[in-house]
Structures are given as C-alpha cells and as structure tokens.
XYZ file of N, CA and C in Angstrom:
258
model
N -82.207 -3.582 21.477
C -80.981 -4.101 20.854
C -79.862 -3.061 21.010
N -78.892 -3.367 21.865
C -77.759 -2.473 22.095
C -76.709 -2.714 21.010
N -76.219 -1.615 20.442
C -75.189 -1.722 19.401
C -73.848 -2.038 20.063
N -73.239 -3.140 19.644
C -71.978 -3.568 20.255
C -70.780 -3.236 19.368
N -71.016 -3.224 18.053
C -69.928 -3.005 17.100
C -70.004 -1.572 16.569
N -68.927 -0.789 16.770
C -68.858 0.593 16.275
C -67.618 0.732 15.392
N -67.694 0.200 14.176
C -66.532 0.227 13.271
C -66.114 1.656 12.962
N -64.805 1.849 12.847
C -64.242 3.163 12.518
C -63.898 3.197 11.031
N -64.328 4.271 10.358
C -63.954 4.437 8.949
C -62.653 5.217 8.881
N -61.672 4.640 8.212
C -60.374 5.296 8.052
C -60.171 5.623 6.588
N -59.528 6.752 6.329
C -59.203 7.139 4.967
C -57.691 7.063 4.820
N -57.240 6.168 3.969
C -55.802 6.011 3.744
C -55.438 6.816 2.503
N -54.466 7.707 2.641
C -54.046 8.560 1.527
C -52.656 8.159 1.059
N -52.413 8.283 -0.231
C -51.077 8.034 -0.765
C -50.908 8.851 -2.044
N -49.662 8.959 -2.497
C -49.364 9.677 -3.741
C -48.634 8.725 -4.681
N -48.874 8.898 -5.985
C -48.180 8.071 -6.965
C -46.738 8.562 -7.117
N -45.948 7.801 -7.832
C -44.537 8.141 -8.077
C -44.445 9.436 -8.881
N -43.418 10.214 -8.624
C -43.187 11.467 -9.345
C -42.622 11.168 -10.731
N -43.310 11.645 -11.771
C -42.849 11.452 -13.146
C -43.062 12.747 -13.933
N -42.537 12.831 -15.168
C -42.770 14.041 -15.974
C -44.280 14.296 -16.125
N -44.693 15.554 -15.930
C -46.118 15.895 -15.940
C -46.870 15.416 -17.189
N -46.345 15.603 -18.404
C -47.102 15.147 -19.580
C -47.363 13.638 -19.593
N -46.509 12.866 -18.927
C -46.676 11.408 -18.893
C -47.619 10.962 -17.780
N -48.040 11.904 -16.945
C -48.805 11.551 -15.749
C -50.323 11.521 -15.981
N -50.770 11.861 -17.193
C -52.209 11.893 -17.489
C -52.906 10.567 -17.221
N -52.270 9.462 -17.606
C -52.912 8.152 -17.505
C -52.479 7.335 -16.294
N -51.742 7.955 -15.387
C -51.271 7.223 -14.208
C -52.454 6.759 -13.361
N -52.430 5.483 -13.013
C -53.505 4.908 -12.192
C -53.020 4.728 -10.760
N -53.975 4.767 -9.838
C -53.663 4.480 -8.436
C -53.557 2.962 -8.268
N -52.902 2.529 -7.181
C -52.839 1.081 -6.925
C -54.247 0.501 -6.758
N -54.384 -0.788 -6.916
C -55.678 -1.472 -6.793
C -56.343 -1.134 -5.458
N -57.609 -0.798 -5.511
C -58.359 -0.480 -4.300
C -58.371 0.994 -3.955
N -57.495 1.776 -4.587
C -57.424 3.210 -4.325
C -58.167 3.985 -5.417
N -58.699 5.147 -5.058
C -59.389 6.015 -6.004
C -58.564 7.272 -6.211
N -58.381 7.650 -7.469
C -57.617 8.858 -7.788
C -58.487 10.084 -7.515
N -57.952 11.054 -6.759
C -58.740 12.251 -6.443
C -58.185 13.508 -7.110
N -57.167 13.350 -7.949
C -56.639 14.490 -8.699
C -56.880 14.247 -10.183
N -56.989 15.324 -10.945
C -57.290 15.213 -12.374
C -56.101 15.608 -13.238
N -56.258 15.382 -14.539
C -55.263 15.830 -15.507
C -53.893 15.244 -15.248
N -52.904 16.143 -15.151
C -51.522 15.690 -14.943
C -51.187 15.566 -13.455
N -52.147 15.860 -12.583
C -51.900 15.729 -11.148
C -51.348 16.999 -10.543
N -50.597 16.849 -9.458
C -50.065 17.990 -8.716
C -48.582 18.154 -9.019
N -48.167 19.355 -9.431
C -46.744 19.575 -9.740
C -45.958 19.929 -8.481
N -45.896 18.974 -7.534
C -45.282 19.286 -6.232
C -44.078 18.400 -5.913
N -43.433 17.857 -6.945
C -42.329 16.933 -6.650
C -41.233 17.062 -7.712
N -40.153 16.338 -7.487
C -39.047 16.317 -8.456
C -38.688 14.858 -8.734
N -38.325 14.584 -9.969
C -37.826 13.252 -10.310
C -36.386 13.404 -10.813
N -35.664 12.294 -10.794
C -34.228 12.350 -11.075
C -33.854 11.452 -12.241
N -32.934 11.951 -13.060
C -32.387 11.164 -14.168
C -30.882 11.063 -13.985
N -30.369 9.847 -14.062
C -28.924 9.663 -13.957
C -28.332 9.596 -15.355
N -27.412 10.506 -15.634
C -26.728 10.517 -16.927
C -25.232 10.409 -16.665
N -24.701 9.233 -16.966
C -23.296 8.911 -16.689
C -22.940 9.220 -15.234
N -22.177 10.298 -14.992
C -21.729 10.568 -13.617
C -22.598 11.626 -12.928
N -23.591 12.150 -13.624
C -24.420 13.222 -13.043
C -25.851 12.755 -12.796
N -26.467 13.337 -11.798
C -27.882 13.111 -11.549
C -28.595 14.440 -11.737
N -29.532 14.469 -12.675
C -30.279 15.692 -12.948
C -31.649 15.619 -12.281
N -32.094 16.768 -11.779
C -33.377 16.837 -11.087
C -34.336 17.702 -11.906
N -35.566 17.215 -12.110
C -36.572 17.940 -12.888
C -37.876 18.055 -12.109
N -38.634 19.154 -12.318
C -39.950 19.227 -11.681
C -40.886 18.190 -12.311
N -41.687 17.552 -11.495
C -42.596 16.515 -11.995
C -43.966 16.619 -11.360
N -44.810 15.653 -11.679
C -46.180 15.615 -11.154
C -46.474 14.245 -10.552
N -47.456 14.233 -9.653
C -47.945 12.968 -9.094
C -49.427 13.130 -8.760
N -50.102 12.002 -8.620
C -51.528 12.011 -8.291
C -51.735 11.627 -6.832
N -52.829 12.128 -6.271
C -53.239 11.739 -4.915
C -54.295 10.653 -5.030
N -54.200 9.666 -4.158
C -55.139 8.550 -4.150
C -55.654 8.334 -2.730
N -56.902 7.879 -2.617
C -57.455 7.558 -1.302
C -58.124 6.185 -1.325
N -58.182 5.581 -0.155
C -58.831 4.289 0.008
C -59.585 4.321 1.333
N -60.857 3.934 1.286
C -61.637 3.884 2.531
C -61.487 2.501 3.123
N -61.243 2.481 4.408
C -60.973 1.230 5.104
C -61.796 1.211 6.381
N -62.521 0.136 6.639
C -63.304 0.037 7.863
C -62.588 -0.834 8.867
N -62.282 -0.224 10.003
C -61.575 -0.948 11.051
C -62.587 -1.404 12.091
N -62.721 -2.711 12.300
C -63.688 -3.197 13.279
C -63.315 -2.727 14.690
N -64.292 -2.195 15.393
C -64.080 -1.739 16.758
C -65.347 -1.949 17.566
N -65.172 -2.235 18.845
C -66.321 -2.400 19.730
C -66.768 -1.040 20.251
N -68.077 -0.915 20.493
C -68.594 0.309 21.111
C -68.110 0.368 22.559
N -68.203 1.568 23.158
C -67.761 1.763 24.535
C -68.511 0.805 25.462
N -67.756 0.173 26.361
C -68.360 -0.760 27.324
C -68.402 -2.195 26.824
N -67.997 -2.431 25.578
C -67.946 -3.777 25.019
C -66.511 -4.091 24.609
N -66.168 -5.382 24.667
C -64.833 -5.774 24.250
C -64.835 -7.243 23.830
N -63.675 -7.695 23.408
C -63.529 -9.083 22.975
C -63.747 -9.227 21.492
N -63.462 -10.421 20.949
C -63.563 -10.638 19.519
C -64.987 -10.444 18.986
N -66.009 -10.694 19.824
C -67.381 -10.527 19.370
C -68.082 -9.351 20.062
N -67.284 -8.485 20.717
C -67.804 -7.272 21.381
C -68.926 -7.578 22.378
N -68.824 -8.713 23.084
C -69.898 -9.099 24.006
C -69.659 -8.604 25.434
N -68.389 -8.374 25.819
C -68.066 -8.002 27.207
C -68.891 -6.825 27.701
N -69.264 -6.849 28.964
C -70.072 -5.754 29.540
C -69.484 -5.355 30.884
C-alpha cells in the first residue's frame, strides 16, 4: 500500500488586541485558537486613547495564540484531487 496523501501540518500564529495589562488576564483567543501565553501576556505593544484633540499612547499587553491546521497535500509522484496520478 503506497501512501498517496501526505498532509502538511501548519501552525497559524496570531496575537490578541493590545489592551491595558491588568485587563488582559481573562483575554481569550478567537475560536479554534489556543492561548500560549499566561497571566497578563506579553508587554510588547502600545494602545491608544483619544481624549478630545489628543491621542495618548500607553504600554499594553497582548496574548499569543496558535492554531494547528492540516493542509491536504499529495505525496511526491501523486497528484489530482484524490492523489491518484502516477
């Protein structure tokens, strides 16, 4: 039995929106994603507040999220929708 289907595993990474660090404790990743950071997340961003005519910038936190995705692919030497080509 020759293996025709060689699916590729892809890891999709994303970060949540930058918000004040104390408020970031309960931030959830989008559906299907797993949070890989703990606590208040990573303090690597800035968020902005508009006050009348000024925009103020503050240091903030965000979480990293990952999602595993399997991309269907044919093994070498096979092709087509059912990977039958030889």
